[in-house]
PDB file of C-alpha atoms and ligand atoms in Angstrom:
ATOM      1  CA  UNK L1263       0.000   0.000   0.000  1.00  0.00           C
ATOM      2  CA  UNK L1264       2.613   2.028   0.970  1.00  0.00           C
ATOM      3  CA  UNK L1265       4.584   1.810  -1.803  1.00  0.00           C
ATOM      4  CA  UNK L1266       1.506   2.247  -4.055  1.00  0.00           C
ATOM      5  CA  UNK L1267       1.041   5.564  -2.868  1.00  0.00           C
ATOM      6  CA  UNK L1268       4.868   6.959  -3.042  1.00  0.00           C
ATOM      7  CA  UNK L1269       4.544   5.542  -6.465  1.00  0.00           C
ATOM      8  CA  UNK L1270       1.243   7.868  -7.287  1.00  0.00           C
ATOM      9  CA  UNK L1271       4.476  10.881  -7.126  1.00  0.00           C
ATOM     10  CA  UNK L1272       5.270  12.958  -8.943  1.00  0.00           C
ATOM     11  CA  UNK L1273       4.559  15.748  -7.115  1.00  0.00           C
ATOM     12  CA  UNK L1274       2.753  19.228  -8.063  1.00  0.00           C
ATOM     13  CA  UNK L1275       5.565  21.573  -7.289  1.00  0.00           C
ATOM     14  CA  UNK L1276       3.154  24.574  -9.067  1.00  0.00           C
ATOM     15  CA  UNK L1277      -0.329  25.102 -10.038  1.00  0.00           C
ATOM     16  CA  UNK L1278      -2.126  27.728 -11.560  1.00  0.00           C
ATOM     17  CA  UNK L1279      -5.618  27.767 -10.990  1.00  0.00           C
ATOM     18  CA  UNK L1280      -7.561  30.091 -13.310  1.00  0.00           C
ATOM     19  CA  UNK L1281      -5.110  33.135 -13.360  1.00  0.00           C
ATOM     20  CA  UNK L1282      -5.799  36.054 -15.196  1.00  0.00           C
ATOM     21  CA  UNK L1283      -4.044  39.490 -15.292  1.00  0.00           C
ATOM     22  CA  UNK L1284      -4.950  43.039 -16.143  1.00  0.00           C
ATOM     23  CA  UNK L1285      -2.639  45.796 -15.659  1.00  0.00           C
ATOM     24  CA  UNK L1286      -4.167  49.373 -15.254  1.00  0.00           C
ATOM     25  CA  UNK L1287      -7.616  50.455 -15.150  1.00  0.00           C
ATOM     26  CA  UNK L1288     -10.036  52.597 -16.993  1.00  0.00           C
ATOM     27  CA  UNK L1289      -8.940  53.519 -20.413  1.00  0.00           C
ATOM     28  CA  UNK L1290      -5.166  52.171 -19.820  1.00  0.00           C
ATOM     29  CA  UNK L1291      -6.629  48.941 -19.061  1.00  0.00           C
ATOM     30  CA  UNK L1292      -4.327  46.107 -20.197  1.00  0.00           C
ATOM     31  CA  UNK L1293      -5.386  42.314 -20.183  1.00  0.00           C
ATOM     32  CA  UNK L1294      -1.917  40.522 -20.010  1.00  0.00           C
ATOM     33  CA  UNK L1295      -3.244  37.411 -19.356  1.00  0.00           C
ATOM     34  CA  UNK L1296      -6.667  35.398 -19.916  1.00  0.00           C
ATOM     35  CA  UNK L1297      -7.573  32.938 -17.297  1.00  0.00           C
ATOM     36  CA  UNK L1298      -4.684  30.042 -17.459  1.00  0.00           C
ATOM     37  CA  UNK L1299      -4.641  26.475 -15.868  1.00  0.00           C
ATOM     38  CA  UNK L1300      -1.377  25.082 -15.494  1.00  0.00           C
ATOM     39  CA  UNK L1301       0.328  22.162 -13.408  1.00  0.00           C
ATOM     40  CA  UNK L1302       4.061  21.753 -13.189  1.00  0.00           C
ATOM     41  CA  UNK L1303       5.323  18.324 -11.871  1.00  0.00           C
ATOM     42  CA  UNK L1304       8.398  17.836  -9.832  1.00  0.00           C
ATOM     43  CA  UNK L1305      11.440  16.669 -12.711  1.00  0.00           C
ATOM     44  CA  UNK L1306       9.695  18.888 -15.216  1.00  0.00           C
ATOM     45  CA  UNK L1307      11.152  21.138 -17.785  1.00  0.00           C
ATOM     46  CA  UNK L1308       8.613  24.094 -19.579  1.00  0.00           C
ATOM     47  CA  UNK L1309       8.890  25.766 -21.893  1.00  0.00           C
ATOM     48  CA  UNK L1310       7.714  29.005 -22.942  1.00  0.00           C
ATOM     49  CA  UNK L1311       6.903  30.812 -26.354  1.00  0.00           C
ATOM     50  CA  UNK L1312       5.468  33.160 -27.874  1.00  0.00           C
ATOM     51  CA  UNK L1313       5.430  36.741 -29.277  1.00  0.00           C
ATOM     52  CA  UNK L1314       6.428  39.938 -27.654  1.00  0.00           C
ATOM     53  CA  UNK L1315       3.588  41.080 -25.201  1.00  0.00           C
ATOM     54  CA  UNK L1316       1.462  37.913 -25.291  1.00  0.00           C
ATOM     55  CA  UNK L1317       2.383  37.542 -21.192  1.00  0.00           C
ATOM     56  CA  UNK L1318       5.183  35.303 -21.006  1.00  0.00           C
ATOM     57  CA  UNK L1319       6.926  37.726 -18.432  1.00  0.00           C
ATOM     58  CA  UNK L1320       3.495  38.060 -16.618  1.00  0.00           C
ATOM     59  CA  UNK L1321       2.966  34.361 -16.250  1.00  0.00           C
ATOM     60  CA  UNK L1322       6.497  33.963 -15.187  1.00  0.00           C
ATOM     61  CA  UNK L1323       6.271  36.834 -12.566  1.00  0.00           C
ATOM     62  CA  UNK L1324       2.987  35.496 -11.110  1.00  0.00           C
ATOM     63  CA  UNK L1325       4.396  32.021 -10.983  1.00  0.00           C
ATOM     64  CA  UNK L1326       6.823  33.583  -8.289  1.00  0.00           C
ATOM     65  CA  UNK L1327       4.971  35.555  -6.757  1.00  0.00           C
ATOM     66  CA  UNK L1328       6.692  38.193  -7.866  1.00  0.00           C
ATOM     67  CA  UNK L1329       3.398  39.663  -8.718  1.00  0.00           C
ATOM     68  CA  UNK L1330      -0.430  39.238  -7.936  1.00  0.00           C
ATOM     69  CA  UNK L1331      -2.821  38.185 -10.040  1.00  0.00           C
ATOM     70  CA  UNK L1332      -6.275  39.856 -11.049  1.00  0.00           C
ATOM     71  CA  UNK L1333      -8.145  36.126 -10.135  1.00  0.00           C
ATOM     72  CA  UNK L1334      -7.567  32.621  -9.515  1.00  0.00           C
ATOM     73  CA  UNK L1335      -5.366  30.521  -7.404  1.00  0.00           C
ATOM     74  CA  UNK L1336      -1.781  29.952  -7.293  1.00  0.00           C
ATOM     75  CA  UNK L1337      -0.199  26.693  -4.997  1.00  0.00           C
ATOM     76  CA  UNK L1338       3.608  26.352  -4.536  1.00  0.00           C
ATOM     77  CA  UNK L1339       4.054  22.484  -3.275  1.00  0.00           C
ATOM     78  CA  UNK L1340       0.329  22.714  -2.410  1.00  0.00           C
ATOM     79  CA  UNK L1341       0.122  25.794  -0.046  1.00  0.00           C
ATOM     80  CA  UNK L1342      -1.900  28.487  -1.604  1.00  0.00           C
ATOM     81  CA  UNK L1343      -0.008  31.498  -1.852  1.00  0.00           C
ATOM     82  CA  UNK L1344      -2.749  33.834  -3.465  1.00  0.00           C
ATOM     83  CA  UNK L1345      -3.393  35.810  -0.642  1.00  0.00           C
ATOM     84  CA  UNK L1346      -0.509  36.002   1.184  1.00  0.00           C
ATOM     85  CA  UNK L1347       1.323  39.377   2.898  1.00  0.00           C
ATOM     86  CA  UNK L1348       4.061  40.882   1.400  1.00  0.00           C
ATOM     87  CA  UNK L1349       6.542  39.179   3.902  1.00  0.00           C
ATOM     88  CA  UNK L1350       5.214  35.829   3.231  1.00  0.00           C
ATOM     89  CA  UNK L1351       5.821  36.296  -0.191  1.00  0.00           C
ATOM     90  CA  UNK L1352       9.309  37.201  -0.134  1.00  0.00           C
ATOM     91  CA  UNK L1353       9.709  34.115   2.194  1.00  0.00           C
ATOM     92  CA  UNK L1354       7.715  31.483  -0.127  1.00  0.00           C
ATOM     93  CA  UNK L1355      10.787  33.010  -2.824  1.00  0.00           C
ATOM     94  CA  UNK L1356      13.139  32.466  -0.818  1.00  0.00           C
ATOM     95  CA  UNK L1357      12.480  29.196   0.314  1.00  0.00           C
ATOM     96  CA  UNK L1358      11.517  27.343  -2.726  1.00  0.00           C
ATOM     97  CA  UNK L1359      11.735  29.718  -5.878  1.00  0.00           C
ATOM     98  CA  UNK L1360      15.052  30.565  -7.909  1.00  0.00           C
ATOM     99  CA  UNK L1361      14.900  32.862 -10.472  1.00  0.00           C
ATOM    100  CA  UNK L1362      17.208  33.599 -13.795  1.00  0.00           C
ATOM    101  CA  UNK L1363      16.933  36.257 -16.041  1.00  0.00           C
ATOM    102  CA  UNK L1364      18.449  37.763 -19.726  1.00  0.00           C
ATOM    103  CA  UNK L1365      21.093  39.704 -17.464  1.00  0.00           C
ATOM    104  CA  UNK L1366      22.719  38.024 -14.589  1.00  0.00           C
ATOM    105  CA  UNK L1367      22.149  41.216 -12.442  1.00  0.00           C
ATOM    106  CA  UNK L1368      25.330  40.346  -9.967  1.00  0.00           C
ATOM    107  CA  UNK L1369      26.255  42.722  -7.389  1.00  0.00           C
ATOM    108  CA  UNK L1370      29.407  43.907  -8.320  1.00  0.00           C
ATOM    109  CA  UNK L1371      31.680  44.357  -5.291  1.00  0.00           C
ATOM    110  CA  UNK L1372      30.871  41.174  -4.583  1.00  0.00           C
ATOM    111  CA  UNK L1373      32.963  37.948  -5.788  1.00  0.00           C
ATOM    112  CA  UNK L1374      31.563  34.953  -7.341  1.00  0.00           C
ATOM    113  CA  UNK L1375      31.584  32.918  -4.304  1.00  0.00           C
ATOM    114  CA  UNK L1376      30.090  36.095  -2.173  1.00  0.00           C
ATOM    115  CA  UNK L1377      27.277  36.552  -4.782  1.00  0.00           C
ATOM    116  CA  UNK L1378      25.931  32.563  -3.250  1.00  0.00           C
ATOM    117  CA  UNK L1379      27.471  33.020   0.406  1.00  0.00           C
ATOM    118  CA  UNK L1380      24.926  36.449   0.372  1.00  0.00           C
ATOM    119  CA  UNK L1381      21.767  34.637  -0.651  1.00  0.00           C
ATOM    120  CA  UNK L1382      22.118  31.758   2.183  1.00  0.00           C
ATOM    121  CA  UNK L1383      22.616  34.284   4.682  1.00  0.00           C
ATOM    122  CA  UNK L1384      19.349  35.800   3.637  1.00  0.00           C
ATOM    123  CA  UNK L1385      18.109  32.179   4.184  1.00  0.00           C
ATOM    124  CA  UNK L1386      19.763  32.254   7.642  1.00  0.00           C
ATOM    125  CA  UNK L1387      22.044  29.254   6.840  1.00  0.00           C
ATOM    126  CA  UNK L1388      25.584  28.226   8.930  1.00  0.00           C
ATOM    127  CA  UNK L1389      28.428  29.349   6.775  1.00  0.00           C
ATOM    128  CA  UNK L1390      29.927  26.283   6.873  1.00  0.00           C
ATOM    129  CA  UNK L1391      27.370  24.653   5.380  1.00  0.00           C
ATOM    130  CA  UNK L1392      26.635  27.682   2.668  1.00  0.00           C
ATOM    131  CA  UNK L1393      30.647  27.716   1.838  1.00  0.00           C
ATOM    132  CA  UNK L1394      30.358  24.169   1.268  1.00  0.00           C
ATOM    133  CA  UNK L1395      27.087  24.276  -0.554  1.00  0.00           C
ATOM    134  CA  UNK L1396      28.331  27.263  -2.884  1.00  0.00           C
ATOM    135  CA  UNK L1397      31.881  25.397  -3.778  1.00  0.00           C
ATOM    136  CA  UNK L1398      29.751  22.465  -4.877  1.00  0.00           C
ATOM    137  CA  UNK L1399      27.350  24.741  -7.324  1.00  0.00           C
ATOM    138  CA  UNK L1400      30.403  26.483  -8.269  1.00  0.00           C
ATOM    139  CA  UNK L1401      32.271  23.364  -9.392  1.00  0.00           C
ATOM    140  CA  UNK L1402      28.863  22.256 -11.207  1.00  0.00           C
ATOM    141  CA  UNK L1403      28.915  25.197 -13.209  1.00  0.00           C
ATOM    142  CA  UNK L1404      32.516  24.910 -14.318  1.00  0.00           C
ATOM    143  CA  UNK L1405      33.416  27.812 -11.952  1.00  0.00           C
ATOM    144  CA  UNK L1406      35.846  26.967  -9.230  1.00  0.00           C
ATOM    145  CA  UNK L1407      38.646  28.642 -11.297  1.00  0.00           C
ATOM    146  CA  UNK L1408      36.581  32.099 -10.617  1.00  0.00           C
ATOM    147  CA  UNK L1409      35.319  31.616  -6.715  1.00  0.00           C
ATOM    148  CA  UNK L1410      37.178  35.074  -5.832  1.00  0.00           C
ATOM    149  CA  UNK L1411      36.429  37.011  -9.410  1.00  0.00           C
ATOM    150  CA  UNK L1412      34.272  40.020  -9.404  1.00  0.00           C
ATOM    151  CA  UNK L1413      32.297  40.069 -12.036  1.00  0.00           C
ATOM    152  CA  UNK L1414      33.800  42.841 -14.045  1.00  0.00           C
ATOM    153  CA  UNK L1415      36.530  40.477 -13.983  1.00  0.00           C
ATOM    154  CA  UNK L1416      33.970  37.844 -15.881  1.00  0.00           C
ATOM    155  CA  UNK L1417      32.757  36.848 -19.715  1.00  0.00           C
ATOM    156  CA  UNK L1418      29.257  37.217 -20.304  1.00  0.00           C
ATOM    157  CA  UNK L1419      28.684  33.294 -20.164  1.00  0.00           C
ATOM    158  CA  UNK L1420      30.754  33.138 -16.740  1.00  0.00           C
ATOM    159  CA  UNK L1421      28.106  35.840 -15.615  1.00  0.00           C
ATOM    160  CA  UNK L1422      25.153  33.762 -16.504  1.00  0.00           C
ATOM    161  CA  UNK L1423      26.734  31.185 -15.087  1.00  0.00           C
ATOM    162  CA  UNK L1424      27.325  32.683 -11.761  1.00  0.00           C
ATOM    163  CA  UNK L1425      23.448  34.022 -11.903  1.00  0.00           C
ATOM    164  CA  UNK L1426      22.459  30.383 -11.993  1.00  0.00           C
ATOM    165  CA  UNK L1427      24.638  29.134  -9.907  1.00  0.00           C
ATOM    166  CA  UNK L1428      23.079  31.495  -7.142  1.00  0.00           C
ATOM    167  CA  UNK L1429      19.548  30.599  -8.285  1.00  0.00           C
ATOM    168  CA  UNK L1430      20.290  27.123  -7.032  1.00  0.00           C
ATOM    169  CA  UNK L1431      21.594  28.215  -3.770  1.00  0.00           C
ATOM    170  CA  UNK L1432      18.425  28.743  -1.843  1.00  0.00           C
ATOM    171  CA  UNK L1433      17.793  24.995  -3.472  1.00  0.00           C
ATOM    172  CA  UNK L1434      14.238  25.904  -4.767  1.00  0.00           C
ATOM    173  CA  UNK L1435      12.045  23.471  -5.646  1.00  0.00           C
ATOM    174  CA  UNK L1436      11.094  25.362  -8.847  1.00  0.00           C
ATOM    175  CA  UNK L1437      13.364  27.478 -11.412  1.00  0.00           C
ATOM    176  CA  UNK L1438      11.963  30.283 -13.050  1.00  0.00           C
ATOM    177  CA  UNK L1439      13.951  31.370 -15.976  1.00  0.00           C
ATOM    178  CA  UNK L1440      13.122  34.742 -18.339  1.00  0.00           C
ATOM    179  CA  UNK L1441      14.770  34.291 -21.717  1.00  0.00           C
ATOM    180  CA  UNK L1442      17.928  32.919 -19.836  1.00  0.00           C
ATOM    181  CA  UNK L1443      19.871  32.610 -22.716  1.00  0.00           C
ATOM    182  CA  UNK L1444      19.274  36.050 -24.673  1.00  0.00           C
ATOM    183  CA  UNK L1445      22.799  37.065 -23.536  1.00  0.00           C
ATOM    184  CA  UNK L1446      24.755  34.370 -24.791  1.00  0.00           C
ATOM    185  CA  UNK L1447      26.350  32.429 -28.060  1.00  0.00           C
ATOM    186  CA  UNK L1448      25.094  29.648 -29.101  1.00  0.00           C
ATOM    187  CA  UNK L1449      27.586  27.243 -27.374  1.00  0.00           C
ATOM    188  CA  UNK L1450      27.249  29.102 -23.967  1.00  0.00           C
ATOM    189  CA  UNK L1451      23.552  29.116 -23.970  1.00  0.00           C
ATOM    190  CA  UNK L1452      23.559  25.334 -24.238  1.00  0.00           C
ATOM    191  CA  UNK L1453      26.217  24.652 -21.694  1.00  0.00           C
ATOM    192  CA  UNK L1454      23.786  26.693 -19.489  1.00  0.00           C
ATOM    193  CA  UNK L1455      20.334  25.344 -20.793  1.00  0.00           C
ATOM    194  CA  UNK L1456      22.215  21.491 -20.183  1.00  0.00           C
ATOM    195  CA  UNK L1457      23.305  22.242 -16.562  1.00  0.00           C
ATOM    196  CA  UNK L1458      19.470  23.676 -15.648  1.00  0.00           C
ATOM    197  CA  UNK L1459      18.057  20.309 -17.136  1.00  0.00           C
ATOM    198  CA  UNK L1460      20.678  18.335 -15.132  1.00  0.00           C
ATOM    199  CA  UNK L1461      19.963  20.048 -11.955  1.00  0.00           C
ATOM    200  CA  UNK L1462      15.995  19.622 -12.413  1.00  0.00           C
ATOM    201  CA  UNK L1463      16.192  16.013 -13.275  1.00  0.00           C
ATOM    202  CA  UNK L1464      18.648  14.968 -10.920  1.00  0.00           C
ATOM    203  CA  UNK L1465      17.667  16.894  -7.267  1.00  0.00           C
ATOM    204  CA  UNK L1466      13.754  16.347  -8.815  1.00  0.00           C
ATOM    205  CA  UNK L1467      13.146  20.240  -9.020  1.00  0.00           C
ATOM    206  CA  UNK L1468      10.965  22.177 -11.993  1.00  0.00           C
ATOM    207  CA  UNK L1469      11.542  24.732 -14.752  1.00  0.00           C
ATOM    208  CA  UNK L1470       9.593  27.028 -16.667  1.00  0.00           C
ATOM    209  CA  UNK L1471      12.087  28.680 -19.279  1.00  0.00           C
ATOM    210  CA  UNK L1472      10.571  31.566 -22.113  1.00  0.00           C
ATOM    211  CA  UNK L1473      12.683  31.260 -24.485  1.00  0.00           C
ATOM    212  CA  UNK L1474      13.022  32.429 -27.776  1.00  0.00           C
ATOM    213  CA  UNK L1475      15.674  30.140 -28.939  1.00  0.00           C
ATOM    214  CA  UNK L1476      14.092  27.196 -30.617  1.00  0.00           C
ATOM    215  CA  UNK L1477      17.232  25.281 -30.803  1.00  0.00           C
ATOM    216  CA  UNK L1478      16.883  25.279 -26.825  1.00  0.00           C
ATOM    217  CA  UNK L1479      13.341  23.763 -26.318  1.00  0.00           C
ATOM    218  CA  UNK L1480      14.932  20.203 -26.652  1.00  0.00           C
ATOM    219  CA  UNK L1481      15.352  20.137 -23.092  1.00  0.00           C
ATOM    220  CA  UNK L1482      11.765  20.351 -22.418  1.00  0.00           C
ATOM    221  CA  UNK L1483       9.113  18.039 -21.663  1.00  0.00           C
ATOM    222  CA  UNK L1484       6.638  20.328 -22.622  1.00  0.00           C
ATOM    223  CA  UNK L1485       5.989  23.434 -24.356  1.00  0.00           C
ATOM    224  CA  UNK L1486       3.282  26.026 -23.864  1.00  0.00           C
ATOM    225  CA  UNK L1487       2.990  29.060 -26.316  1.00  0.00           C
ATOM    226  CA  UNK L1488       1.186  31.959 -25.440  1.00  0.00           C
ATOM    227  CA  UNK L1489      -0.738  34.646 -27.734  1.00  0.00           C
ATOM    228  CA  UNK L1490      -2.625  37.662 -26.584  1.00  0.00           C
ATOM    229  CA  UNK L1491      -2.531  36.372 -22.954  1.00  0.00           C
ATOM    230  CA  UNK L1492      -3.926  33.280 -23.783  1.00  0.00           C
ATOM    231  CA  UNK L1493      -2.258  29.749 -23.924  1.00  0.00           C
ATOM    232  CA  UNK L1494      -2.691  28.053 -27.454  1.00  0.00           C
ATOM    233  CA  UNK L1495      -4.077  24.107 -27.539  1.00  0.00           C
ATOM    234  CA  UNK L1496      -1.960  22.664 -29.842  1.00  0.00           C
ATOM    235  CA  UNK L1497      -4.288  22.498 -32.669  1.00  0.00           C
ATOM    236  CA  UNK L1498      -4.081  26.302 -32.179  1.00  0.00           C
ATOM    237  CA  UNK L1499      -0.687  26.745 -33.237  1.00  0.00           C
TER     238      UNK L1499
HETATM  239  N1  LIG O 551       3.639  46.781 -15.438  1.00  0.00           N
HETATM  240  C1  LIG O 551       2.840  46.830 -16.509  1.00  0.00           C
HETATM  241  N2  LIG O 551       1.883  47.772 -16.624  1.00  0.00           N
HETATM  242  C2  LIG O 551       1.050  47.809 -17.681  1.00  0.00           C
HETATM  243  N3  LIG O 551       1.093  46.925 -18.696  1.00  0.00           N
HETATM  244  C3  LIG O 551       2.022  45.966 -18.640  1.00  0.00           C
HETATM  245  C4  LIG O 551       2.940  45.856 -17.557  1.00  0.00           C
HETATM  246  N4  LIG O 551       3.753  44.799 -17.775  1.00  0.00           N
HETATM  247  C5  LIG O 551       3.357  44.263 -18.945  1.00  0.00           C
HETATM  248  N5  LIG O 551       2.319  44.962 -19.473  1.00  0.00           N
HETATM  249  C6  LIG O 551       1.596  44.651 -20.719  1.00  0.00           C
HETATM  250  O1  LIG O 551       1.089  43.328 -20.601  1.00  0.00           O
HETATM  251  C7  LIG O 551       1.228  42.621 -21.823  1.00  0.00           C
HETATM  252  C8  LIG O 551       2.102  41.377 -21.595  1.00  0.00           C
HETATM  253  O2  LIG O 551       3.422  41.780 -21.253  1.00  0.00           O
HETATM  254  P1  LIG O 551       4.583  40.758 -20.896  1.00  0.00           P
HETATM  255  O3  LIG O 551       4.081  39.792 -19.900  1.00  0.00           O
HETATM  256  O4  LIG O 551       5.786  41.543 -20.552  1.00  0.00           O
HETATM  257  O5  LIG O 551       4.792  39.996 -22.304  1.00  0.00           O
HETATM  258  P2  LIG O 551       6.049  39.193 -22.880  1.00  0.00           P
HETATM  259  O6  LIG O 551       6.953  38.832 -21.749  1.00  0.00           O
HETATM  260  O7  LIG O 551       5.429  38.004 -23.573  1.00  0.00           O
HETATM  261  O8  LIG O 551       6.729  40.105 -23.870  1.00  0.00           O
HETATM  262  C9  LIG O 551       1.816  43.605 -22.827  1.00  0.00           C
HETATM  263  O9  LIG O 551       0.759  44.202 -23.535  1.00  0.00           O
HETATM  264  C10 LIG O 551       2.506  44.620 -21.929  1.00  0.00           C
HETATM  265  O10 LIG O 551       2.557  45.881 -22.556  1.00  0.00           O
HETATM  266 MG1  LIG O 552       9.014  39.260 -21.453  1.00  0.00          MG
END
């Protein structure tokens, strides 16, 4: 029996009940997004296309509670977070959300090593264990060389790098990742795009990645494309 039901896994790391989002009100009224259903499983990699403005960025941003939506529901690991304060937000994202986008947005008088030590801290972990935990991303993403670089000091690739790195520091259960990849060549962005699937498959986490690199939706177990806020059936597209 018991083993019956911890086969009935895997596990809904994210849902999105219903959401919809309008921006503005009145005559600046903006409908990003049209009521959207969606249910990521833990060792799942999404993707995310579509056109400029059809609410890929929205979707992303309400997926980490980065930002409310208009209606509906949204459940990280099953806990509803649709209504929570401010504070709890900014806890459920630190706990169990990692987020990458275009630019790696690193502090920069901090080095590499600094830019993961900082975000444990926030988290309230030991050093020992972050130092630890921060040499072992480090040496994931082909980084050791660079622990005490700043990142003037970087390539654009290392950057990116670094960025994800430190998005896997909290160890989130879910990666959120806004066009990841814009920033880099060809051979970078797969290096990068490779280690995210590696890290989601292996520790059993979740992705969604927009993307506008078709040559990088091969990692994915499932695409979505949006247009005009609304997610397309695949007849649709
Ligand atoms: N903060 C905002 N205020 C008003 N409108 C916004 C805001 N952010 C996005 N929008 C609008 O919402 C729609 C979807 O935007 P966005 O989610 O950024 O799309 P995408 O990431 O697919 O380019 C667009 O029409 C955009 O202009
Ligand atoms: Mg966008």
């Amino acid at each position: 029996m018991t083993t019956e039901l911890k086969n009935s896994r895997p596990t809904s790391l994210l849902k999105l009940d219903q959401v919809s989002k309008v921006y503005g009100e009145g005559d600046t009224e903006v409908t990003a997004l049209y009521p959207i259903t969606l249910d990521v499983k833990e060792g799942e990699f999404i993707g995310i296309v579509g056109p400029s403005g059809s609410g890929k960025s929205t979707l992303l941003s309400i997926a980490g509670a980065l930002l409310s939506p208009s209606k509906g529901n949204i459940y990280v690991s099953d806990q509803n977070i649709t209504s929570l304060s401010e504070k709890e937000m900014t806890d459920i994202r630190l706990k169990r959300i990692g987020f990458i986008f275009q630019f790696a947005n690193l502090v920069p008088f901090l080095t590499v090593k600094e830019q993961l030590i900082y975000i444990a801290k926030l988290k309230g972990e030991s050093k020992k264990n972050a130092d630890k935990y921060a040499a072992h991303l480090l040496k994931t993403f082909g980084l050791s060389h660079r622990i005490n670089h700043y990142p003037r000091q970087l390539s654009g690739g290392e950057k990116q790098r670094v960025a994800i790195a430190r998005a896997f520091m909290n160890n989130p259960d879910l990666i959120l990742a806004d066009e990841p990849t814009a920033s880099l060549d060809s051979k970078r962005a797969r290096e990068v795009v490779d280690m995210m699937k590696h890290q989601v498959k292996k520790n059993k986490k979740a992705a969604i990645m927009i993307t506008h690199d078709e040559k990088m939706l091969d990692v994915c177990d499932r695409i979505l494309t949006l247009r005009d806020g609304k997610l397309l059936t695949p007849n649709e597209i």
